Coordinates of C-alpha atoms in Angstrom, one line a residue:
Chain A
M1 CA 267.7 16.0 85.9
V2 CA 265.1 18.1 84.6
K3 CA 264.0 21.6 85.1
L4 CA 260.8 22.7 85.6
K5 CA 259.8 26.5 85.3
S6 CA 257.1 28.4 87.6
N7 CA 255.1 31.3 86.5
D8 CA 256.9 33.2 88.4
D9 CA 259.9 32.3 86.4
K10 CA 261.1 30.3 89.1
E11 CA 263.8 26.7 88.4
F12 CA 263.6 24.0 90.0
E13 CA 265.7 20.7 89.1
V14 CA 263.6 18.2 90.0
E15 CA 265.3 14.0 89.4
E16 CA 264.0 12.6 86.2
A17 CA 262.6 9.1 87.8
A18 CA 260.4 11.2 90.1
V19 CA 259.2 14.0 87.6
I20 CA 257.7 10.8 84.7
Q21 CA 255.4 10.5 87.4
S22 CA 253.8 13.7 85.4
E23 CA 252.0 11.8 82.5
M24 CA 252.6 14.7 81.0
I25 CA 256.1 15.5 81.2
K26 CA 257.1 12.0 80.6
N27 CA 255.7 11.6 77.5
M28 CA 257.2 15.1 76.3
I29 CA 260.5 13.3 77.3
E30 CA 259.4 11.0 75.5
D31 CA 259.2 13.4 72.5
G32 CA 262.7 14.2 72.8
C33 CA 261.0 17.8 73.7
A34 CA 262.2 18.0 77.5
T35 CA 266.1 19.3 76.5
S36 CA 265.9 23.0 77.9
V37 CA 263.7 24.3 81.0
I38 CA 259.8 23.4 81.1
P39 CA 257.9 26.2 81.5
L40 CA 254.4 25.9 84.1
P41 CA 252.6 29.0 83.0
N42 CA 250.4 27.3 85.0
I43 CA 251.6 26.9 87.8
D44 CA 253.3 29.0 90.5
S45 CA 256.2 28.1 92.8
K46 CA 254.2 27.6 95.9
T47 CA 252.5 25.3 94.6
L48 CA 254.9 23.5 92.3
I49 CA 257.6 23.2 94.8
K50 CA 254.6 21.5 97.2
V51 CA 253.6 19.2 93.4
I52 CA 257.8 18.4 93.7
E53 CA 258.0 17.3 97.3
Y54 CA 255.6 14.9 96.6
L55 CA 257.3 13.0 93.5
N56 CA 260.3 13.2 95.3
K57 CA 259.1 11.4 98.3
H58 CA 256.4 9.1 95.8
I59 CA 259.9 7.8 93.7
N60 CA 259.7 4.3 92.8
M61 CA 256.5 3.9 94.6
G62 CA 257.0 -0.5 94.3
K63 CA 260.2 0.7 96.3
A64 CA 258.2 1.4 99.0
A65 CA 256.5 -1.1 99.3
E66 CA 259.5 -4.2 99.2
T67 CA 261.7 -2.5 101.9
G68 CA 258.2 -1.9 103.8
E69 CA 257.9 1.7 104.0
E70 CA 254.2 2.5 103.1
D71 CA 252.9 3.0 106.2
D72 CA 255.7 6.4 106.2
L73 CA 254.2 6.9 102.8
K74 CA 250.9 6.7 104.2
E75 CA 251.7 9.3 107.6
F76 CA 253.3 11.9 104.5
D77 CA 249.8 11.8 102.5
E78 CA 248.4 12.8 105.6
Q79 CA 249.9 15.9 106.0
F80 CA 251.1 16.2 102.8
V81 CA 247.0 16.5 102.5
N82 CA 246.6 19.1 105.8
M83 CA 246.5 22.0 104.0
G84 CA 243.6 25.1 103.3
W85 CA 240.8 24.8 101.1
E86 CA 242.9 27.4 98.5
E87 CA 246.0 25.3 98.6
L88 CA 244.4 22.3 97.8
F89 CA 243.2 24.2 94.6
D90 CA 246.0 24.9 93.5
V91 CA 247.6 21.8 94.2
I92 CA 244.8 19.9 92.3
M93 CA 244.9 22.5 89.4
A94 CA 248.9 21.9 89.0
A95 CA 248.3 17.7 89.7
N96 CA 245.3 17.4 86.7
Y97 CA 247.4 19.9 84.0
L98 CA 250.5 17.6 85.1
N99 CA 248.4 14.6 84.6
I100 CA 249.6 13.1 87.8
H101 CA 246.8 10.4 88.6
E102 CA 247.9 9.5 92.2
L103 CA 248.2 13.1 93.2
M104 CA 244.9 13.8 92.0
E105 CA 243.3 10.8 93.5
L106 CA 244.9 12.1 96.6
C107 CA 243.7 15.7 96.6
C108 CA 240.5 14.0 95.2
Q109 CA 239.7 12.2 98.5
S110 CA 241.0 14.0 100.8
A111 CA 238.5 16.8 99.0
A112 CA 235.2 14.3 99.5
D113 CA 236.2 13.3 103.2
R114 CA 236.4 17.1 104.1
L115 CA 232.6 17.0 102.6
K116 CA 231.6 14.3 104.3
N117 CA 227.9 14.7 105.7
K118 CA 228.0 18.7 104.4
S119 CA 224.9 20.9 104.4
V120 CA 224.1 22.3 101.5
R121 CA 224.2 25.4 103.4
A122 CA 227.4 24.1 104.5
V123 CA 229.3 23.6 101.8
R124 CA 228.2 26.5 99.4
E125 CA 229.8 28.7 102.7
M126 CA 233.2 26.0 102.4
L127 CA 233.6 26.0 99.0
K128 CA 232.2 30.3 98.7
I129 CA 229.7 29.1 95.2
T130 CA 228.0 31.2 94.1
N131 CA 224.4 29.7 94.1
D132 CA 223.0 31.5 90.5
L133 CA 219.4 28.1 90.7
T134 CA 216.4 30.4 91.4
E135 CA 214.4 29.0 94.8
E136 CA 212.1 27.0 92.3
E137 CA 214.8 24.8 90.0
E138 CA 216.3 24.1 93.5
Q139 CA 213.4 22.7 94.7
E140 CA 212.4 21.1 92.0
I141 CA 216.3 19.7 92.0
I142 CA 215.2 18.5 95.6
N143 CA 211.9 17.0 94.3
D144 CA 214.3 14.5 92.2
A145 CA 215.9 12.8 95.8
P146 CA 214.9 14.0 98.2
W147 CA 216.3 10.9 100.1
A148 CA 219.5 13.4 99.6
F149 CA 218.5 15.8 102.1
E150 CA 217.2 14.2 105.1
G151 CA 219.1 12.5 107.9
P152 CA 220.0 12.8 110.6
E153 CA 224.3 13.3 109.9
I154 CA 223.8 16.3 107.9
D155 CA 226.2 18.2 109.3
D156 CA 225.1 22.0 109.1
T157 CA 228.4 23.0 110.1
V158 CA 231.1 25.0 108.4
N159 CA 234.7 23.7 109.4
Chain B
M1 CA 215.1 21.0 83.0
A2 CA 216.4 22.5 79.8
E3 CA 216.4 25.4 81.2
K4 CA 218.6 24.2 84.4
E5 CA 221.8 23.5 81.3
Y6 CA 225.0 24.3 82.2
S7 CA 225.9 28.1 81.3
P8 CA 229.6 27.8 79.8
V9 CA 230.2 31.5 81.3
Y10 CA 229.9 30.1 84.6
K11 CA 230.3 33.8 86.5
A12 CA 233.4 32.2 89.0
S13 CA 233.2 35.6 91.7
R14 CA 230.6 37.5 93.4
I15 CA 231.0 40.2 95.1
D16 CA 229.6 39.7 98.9
S17 CA 226.7 42.2 100.3
E18 CA 227.9 42.5 103.9
S19 CA 231.5 42.6 103.3
G20 CA 231.9 43.9 99.1
E21 CA 234.5 42.2 99.5
E22 CA 234.8 39.4 96.2
V23 CA 234.3 36.0 96.8
V24 CA 235.7 33.8 94.5
D25 CA 234.4 30.3 93.4
R26 CA 237.2 28.8 93.3
I27 CA 236.2 24.3 93.2
S28 CA 233.9 25.9 90.1
E29 CA 236.4 26.7 87.5
L30 CA 237.9 22.8 88.1
P31 CA 237.2 21.2 85.0
V32 CA 233.8 18.9 84.4
H33 CA 236.0 15.9 84.8
V34 CA 238.2 17.2 88.1
I35 CA 235.0 17.8 89.8
H36 CA 233.7 13.9 88.4
Q37 CA 236.2 12.3 90.3
M38 CA 236.0 13.6 93.5
L39 CA 231.7 12.8 93.9
S40 CA 233.4 9.5 92.8
K41 CA 234.8 10.6 96.3
L42 CA 231.5 10.5 97.4
H43 CA 228.9 9.0 99.2
Q44 CA 226.7 8.4 96.9
K45 CA 223.7 11.2 99.4
Q46 CA 226.4 13.5 99.7
A47 CA 227.0 13.1 96.3
A48 CA 223.7 13.5 95.1
R49 CA 223.6 16.8 97.6
T50 CA 226.4 18.9 95.0
S51 CA 223.0 18.8 92.6
V52 CA 222.0 21.4 94.1
L53 CA 224.6 24.4 94.9
S54 CA 224.6 26.0 91.6
K55 CA 224.2 24.6 87.9
K56 CA 227.3 24.0 87.3
W57 CA 227.3 21.6 90.0
Y58 CA 223.8 20.0 89.2
Y59 CA 225.0 19.2 85.5
C60 CA 228.2 17.6 87.0
W61 CA 226.2 16.0 88.8
T62 CA 223.6 15.0 85.9
S63 CA 226.9 13.9 83.9
R64 CA 229.0 11.9 86.4
P65 CA 230.0 8.3 84.9
N66 CA 230.1 7.2 88.1
L67 CA 226.7 6.2 88.3
V68 CA 226.0 4.6 91.6
F69 CA 222.4 3.4 93.3
D70 CA 223.4 1.8 96.7
L71 CA 221.5 3.5 99.0
L72 CA 218.1 2.9 98.1
Q73 CA 217.7 -0.9 98.7
H74 CA 214.8 -0.8 100.2
M75 CA 212.9 2.1 98.0
P76 CA 209.7 1.2 95.6
L77 CA 210.8 -0.1 93.4
E78 CA 208.6 1.9 90.9
K79 CA 210.7 5.2 92.2
F80 CA 213.9 3.4 92.0
V81 CA 213.1 2.3 88.5
E82 CA 212.6 6.7 87.9
F83 CA 215.2 7.5 89.7
V84 CA 218.0 5.0 88.1
D85 CA 216.2 5.5 84.3
Q86 CA 216.1 9.8 84.7
S87 CA 220.1 9.3 86.1
I88 CA 220.9 7.2 82.6
Q89 CA 218.8 10.1 80.8
P90 CA 221.7 12.7 80.4
H91 CA 224.0 9.7 79.2
L92 CA 222.0 9.0 76.4
E93 CA 221.1 11.6 75.0
Q94 CA 224.6 13.1 75.3
N95 CA 226.7 10.1 74.6
L96 CA 228.2 10.4 77.8
R97 CA 231.0 8.0 79.4
I98 CA 229.7 5.1 81.6
E99 CA 232.7 4.1 84.3
E100 CA 231.1 2.3 86.4
F101 CA 227.4 1.1 87.4
N102 CA 226.5 0.0 90.0
L103 CA 223.2 -1.1 91.5
K104 CA 222.2 -2.7 95.0
Y105 CA 218.9 -3.2 95.3
H106 CA 216.9 -5.8 97.8
D107 CA 214.4 -7.9 94.8
A108 CA 213.2 -10.3 95.9
G109 CA 210.8 -11.3 94.0
G110 CA 212.8 -11.1 90.5
Y111 CA 210.6 -7.8 89.8
A112 CA 213.4 -5.5 89.3
S113 CA 215.0 -8.4 86.5
S114 CA 213.6 -6.8 83.2
H115 CA 215.0 -3.0 84.0
I116 CA 218.4 -4.1 85.9
D117 CA 218.9 -6.5 82.4
R118 CA 217.9 -3.2 80.1
W119 CA 220.1 -1.3 82.1
I120 CA 223.1 -3.9 82.4
D121 CA 222.6 -3.6 77.8
L122 CA 222.8 0.5 78.1
A123 CA 225.9 0.3 80.3
V124 CA 228.0 -1.8 78.7
K125 CA 227.2 0.0 75.2
H126 CA 228.8 2.8 76.8
N127 CA 232.0 1.0 77.6
V128 CA 230.8 1.1 81.0
R129 CA 234.2 -0.4 82.6
V130 CA 233.3 -1.2 86.3
L131 CA 229.7 -3.4 86.4
K132 CA 228.3 -4.6 90.0
I133 CA 225.3 -5.4 89.8
D134 CA 224.0 -7.0 93.7
T135 CA 219.8 -7.9 94.6
L136 CA 220.3 -10.9 97.6
N137 CA 218.2 -10.1 99.5
N138 CA 220.6 -11.5 102.7
S139 CA 217.5 -11.4 105.2
G140 CA 215.5 -13.6 103.9
S141 CA 216.1 -17.5 104.2
E142 CA 215.1 -19.2 101.5
K143 CA 217.3 -19.5 98.2
P144 CA 215.9 -17.6 95.3
P145 CA 216.1 -18.8 91.9
Y146 CA 219.3 -18.0 90.0
R147 CA 218.6 -15.6 86.5
S148 CA 220.9 -16.2 83.8
L149 CA 223.3 -13.5 83.3
P150 CA 222.4 -11.2 79.7
D151 CA 224.2 -12.3 77.3
V152 CA 225.7 -8.6 76.1
I153 CA 228.2 -8.9 79.7
Y154 CA 230.5 -11.4 77.6
G155 CA 231.1 -9.3 75.0
A156 CA 231.0 -6.2 77.5
E157 CA 234.9 -6.1 76.1
N158 CA 236.2 -2.7 78.9
L159 CA 235.5 -4.3 82.1
T160 CA 238.1 -3.8 84.8
T161 CA 235.4 -5.1 87.7
L162 CA 233.1 -7.2 87.4
M163 CA 230.6 -8.1 90.6
L164 CA 227.5 -10.0 90.6
S165 CA 224.7 -11.9 92.9
K166 CA 221.8 -13.8 91.7
Y167 CA 223.1 -14.9 88.1
K168 CA 223.5 -18.2 86.7
F169 CA 227.0 -18.5 84.1
E170 CA 225.8 -19.5 81.0
I171 CA 228.5 -20.0 78.4
T172 CA 230.0 -22.6 76.6
S173 CA 233.2 -23.7 74.8
S174 CA 232.3 -22.2 71.9
T175 CA 230.9 -19.0 74.0
S176 CA 233.8 -16.7 73.2
T177 CA 233.8 -14.0 76.3
S178 CA 235.5 -10.4 75.1
F179 CA 235.9 -8.9 79.1
C180 CA 239.9 -9.8 78.9
F181 CA 241.1 -6.7 80.9
L182 CA 239.4 -8.5 83.7
K183 CA 241.5 -7.7 87.0
D184 CA 238.5 -8.0 90.1
L185 CA 236.2 -10.4 89.7
Y186 CA 233.3 -11.4 92.6
L187 CA 231.1 -13.5 92.4
S188 CA 228.6 -13.7 95.5
Y189 CA 225.7 -16.6 95.6
V190 CA 226.1 -17.2 91.8
H191 CA 225.8 -20.5 89.6
I192 CA 228.7 -21.4 87.2
S193 CA 230.6 -24.0 86.4
Q194 CA 234.3 -25.5 87.4
S195 CA 234.6 -25.4 82.8
Q196 CA 233.0 -22.3 82.6
L197 CA 234.9 -20.2 85.7
Q198 CA 238.0 -22.4 84.3
K199 CA 237.5 -20.9 80.4
V200 CA 236.8 -17.2 82.2
L201 CA 240.0 -17.9 84.3
D202 CA 241.9 -18.6 80.9
E203 CA 240.3 -16.3 79.3
C204 CA 241.0 -12.4 81.4
P205 CA 245.1 -12.9 82.2
F206 CA 245.1 -9.6 84.0
I207 CA 242.9 -11.0 87.0
A208 CA 243.9 -9.3 90.3
N209 CA 241.5 -10.6 92.9
L210 CA 238.8 -12.9 93.0
S211 CA 236.5 -14.1 94.8
L212 CA 233.8 -17.0 95.3
C213 CA 231.5 -16.3 97.9
D214 CA 228.0 -19.2 98.3
C215 CA 229.3 -20.1 94.4
K216 CA 227.6 -23.2 93.6
G217 CA 229.1 -25.9 91.0
I218 CA 231.8 -26.1 91.0
S219 CA 233.7 -28.9 93.5
K220 CA 237.0 -27.9 92.3
L221 CA 238.7 -24.5 91.9
H222 CA 241.7 -25.5 90.2
V223 CA 244.2 -22.3 90.1
F224 CA 247.4 -22.2 88.2
G225 CA 250.3 -20.6 86.8
G226 CA 249.2 -18.2 83.7
L227 CA 247.6 -15.6 86.8
V228 CA 251.1 -14.1 87.4
H229 CA 248.7 -10.4 88.0
L230 CA 246.3 -13.0 91.0
K231 CA 247.2 -10.8 94.6
S232 CA 244.2 -11.9 96.2
L233 CA 241.7 -15.0 96.8
F234 CA 239.0 -15.4 97.9
V235 CA 237.6 -18.3 98.2
A236 CA 234.1 -19.1 101.1
S237 CA 230.8 -21.4 101.8
C238 CA 231.7 -23.1 97.8
E239 CA 231.2 -26.3 98.7
L240 CA 234.7 -27.0 97.2
D241 CA 236.1 -30.7 98.2
N242 CA 238.6 -30.0 96.7
V243 CA 241.5 -26.5 96.5
I244 CA 244.8 -26.3 94.0
V245 CA 246.5 -23.4 94.3
R246 CA 249.9 -22.2 92.8
V247 CA 250.1 -19.2 92.0
S248 CA 253.4 -17.1 92.2
N249 CA 253.0 -13.6 93.0
L250 CA 249.7 -14.3 95.6
T251 CA 250.0 -12.3 98.3
K252 CA 246.3 -13.0 100.0
L253 CA 244.3 -16.0 100.0
T254 CA 241.4 -16.7 102.3
I255 CA 240.3 -20.3 102.8
I256 CA 236.2 -20.4 104.7
Q257 CA 234.7 -23.7 103.8
G258 CA 233.2 -26.8 105.9
R259 CA 233.3 -29.8 105.9
E260 CA 233.6 -31.1 102.2
L261 CA 236.6 -29.8 102.2
E262 CA 238.6 -32.9 101.6
S263 CA 242.2 -31.4 100.2
V264 CA 243.8 -28.3 99.7
E265 CA 246.9 -28.1 98.2
I266 CA 248.6 -24.0 97.7
Q267 CA 251.6 -23.3 96.7
A268 CA 252.6 -19.6 96.4
P269 CA 255.9 -18.5 97.2
S270 CA 254.7 -14.8 97.7
L271 CA 251.9 -15.4 100.1
L272 CA 251.5 -12.9 103.2
D273 CA 248.3 -13.7 104.5
F274 CA 246.6 -16.1 105.0
T275 CA 243.2 -17.2 106.6
F276 CA 241.5 -20.7 106.7
S277 CA 238.8 -22.2 108.1
G278 CA 238.0 -25.9 107.4
D279 CA 239.3 -29.5 109.8
K280 CA 241.9 -30.4 107.0
L281 CA 244.9 -29.1 108.0
P282 CA 246.3 -27.6 104.2
S283 CA 249.5 -28.3 102.7
M284 CA 251.5 -25.5 101.8
D285 CA 255.0 -23.8 102.5
P286 CA 253.8 -21.2 105.4
S287 CA 257.6 -19.5 106.2
S288 CA 256.5 -16.6 103.8
L289 CA 253.3 -15.5 105.9
E290 CA 253.0 -12.4 108.1
S291 CA 249.7 -12.8 109.0
A292 CA 247.3 -15.6 109.0
R293 CA 245.0 -16.5 111.3
L294 CA 243.8 -20.4 111.4
Q295 CA 240.0 -22.0 112.5
F296 CA 240.1 -25.6 112.6
N297 CA 237.1 -27.7 113.2
L298 CA 237.6 -30.8 114.5
Y299 CA 233.4 -32.0 115.2
R300 CA 235.1 -34.9 116.3
V301 CA 235.5 -34.1 119.2
L302 CA 233.1 -33.8 120.3
V303 CA 231.9 -37.7 120.3
I304 CA 234.5 -38.3 123.5
H305 CA 234.7 -42.1 122.7
N306 CA 236.3 -41.0 119.4
F307 CA 239.3 -39.5 120.7
G308 CA 242.3 -41.6 119.5
D309 CA 244.3 -43.0 116.5
V310 CA 242.9 -40.2 114.1
D311 CA 243.1 -37.3 116.1
S312 CA 246.3 -37.5 117.5
V313 CA 247.8 -38.1 113.9
W314 CA 245.6 -35.0 113.1
C315 CA 247.8 -32.9 116.7
T316 CA 250.7 -34.1 115.4
K317 CA 250.2 -32.8 111.5
L318 CA 249.2 -29.8 112.8
Q319 CA 252.3 -29.3 115.3
H320 CA 254.4 -29.7 112.3
F321 CA 252.7 -27.6 109.8
L322 CA 252.4 -25.1 113.0
R323 CA 256.5 -25.6 113.6
K324 CA 257.1 -24.4 109.3
F325 CA 255.8 -20.9 110.4
D326 CA 258.5 -18.3 110.4
Y327 CA 257.7 -16.3 114.3
S328 CA 260.2 -14.3 113.9
K329 CA 257.6 -11.9 111.5
V330 CA 254.3 -13.6 111.4
S331 CA 251.6 -12.8 113.0
L332 CA 249.2 -15.5 114.0
S333 CA 245.8 -16.2 114.8
G334 CA 244.2 -19.6 115.3
V335 CA 240.7 -20.7 116.9
F336 CA 241.9 -23.9 118.8
Y337 CA 239.8 -24.4 121.2
L338 CA 238.5 -27.7 120.0
I339 CA 241.3 -29.1 119.3
Y340 CA 242.2 -27.9 123.2
F341 CA 240.0 -30.9 125.2
I342 CA 241.7 -33.2 123.5
G343 CA 245.0 -31.4 122.8
N344 CA 246.5 -32.2 126.6
G345 CA 250.2 -33.5 124.7
L346 CA 249.6 -30.9 122.2
S347 CA 252.2 -27.9 123.0
I348 CA 251.4 -25.1 120.7

């Protein structure tokens, strides 16, 4: 068992087999730096609980493939990323910090799926992006690739 | 556009002018490599559209490691060349990584050839891992000439995926190929001789996916033991007369060939998914299969008076073959419609 501590001082015990899906922790264990509690100053307990839920479910990917639980895992993944943008960013930041490749892929795919066909205006609003380009700069960028900004499929709604 | 360069002191929050509340731009706080990963999941058009979101996003777009040009197949050549050149420029200037160079362009006249060779050269110099070049014009009925594969590809040691069309391999036994970590090799309308293919397979032990479609130069496809990582093999319309597959971990196999195919021998104990189209029965043990699609084209049956011993022998063999499937787990679909004409005695 490996102990992880969130930035709001909550401790969680995780099986080593699950937690080594994090390259960062795997390296710590291999280097003998994981003898006591591993503090994770960038991750709050709410996010850490989500990440641990993912790690526990994805323990031994190979075993799932053998026993035909792949569909089950796919369903879990779909449910897992069914969260708001804020929460998704927290999980992405945690997955990036802990270096969990599969989780990063899953979350980035989910972010990409949500942005599919969205107009520039819609994306800015959904993600609360502050536009710091001037109108001239914006037009110059559009002129470089006008084909990207036209088409009937572009969706201006924000949900 | 130097004035638009990304400033690291990005202001991630602002005060909403209407509500007076602070609006936090969380996504722009993400590290650039995370945004790159997201961009790589987006369709090219959507990804390009993010360039206008803000300065940070413009920087992320122009520095993206996945250079994909698969949407602009009908763009006039001059514009296309200008766009690709412009996209690759930041990578040259700032020595940025090129993870993927993926180009799809209808280049029937071969006018883009010199540019494409130049881009391949640049991509390989920037340690490209995924290289996909498709210049086939599917609508044309005439077969375009093959082009020599640029030598630089043989030395592309970081390649994991190589997808090519309209090229001719020109390696000899003394050419050294460096892409020994290749995992996916997809050749479509490519000229490659048997010994050249054999050399590539011998030197790439990690190959997991191999696809040969409409390739010329090979009459015998022999895929043997050394490729323990090979999971999927797809062969279609390659004028093969002989296929021997002996691979322990192969799970998916597709063979779509015409009349020229004389014999097919398969020893693949892990095979789960099998698609076959041809007029010869493959020699194999299908008991491991979970899914099979079979299409046997019996040209003979079209000539009614030829109906006789040859076909009844064939039918017996087919019956025998079909008995070997494990029907408790396999989903089998087959096109036996031609057999139906002659198959009164066939109970399947």
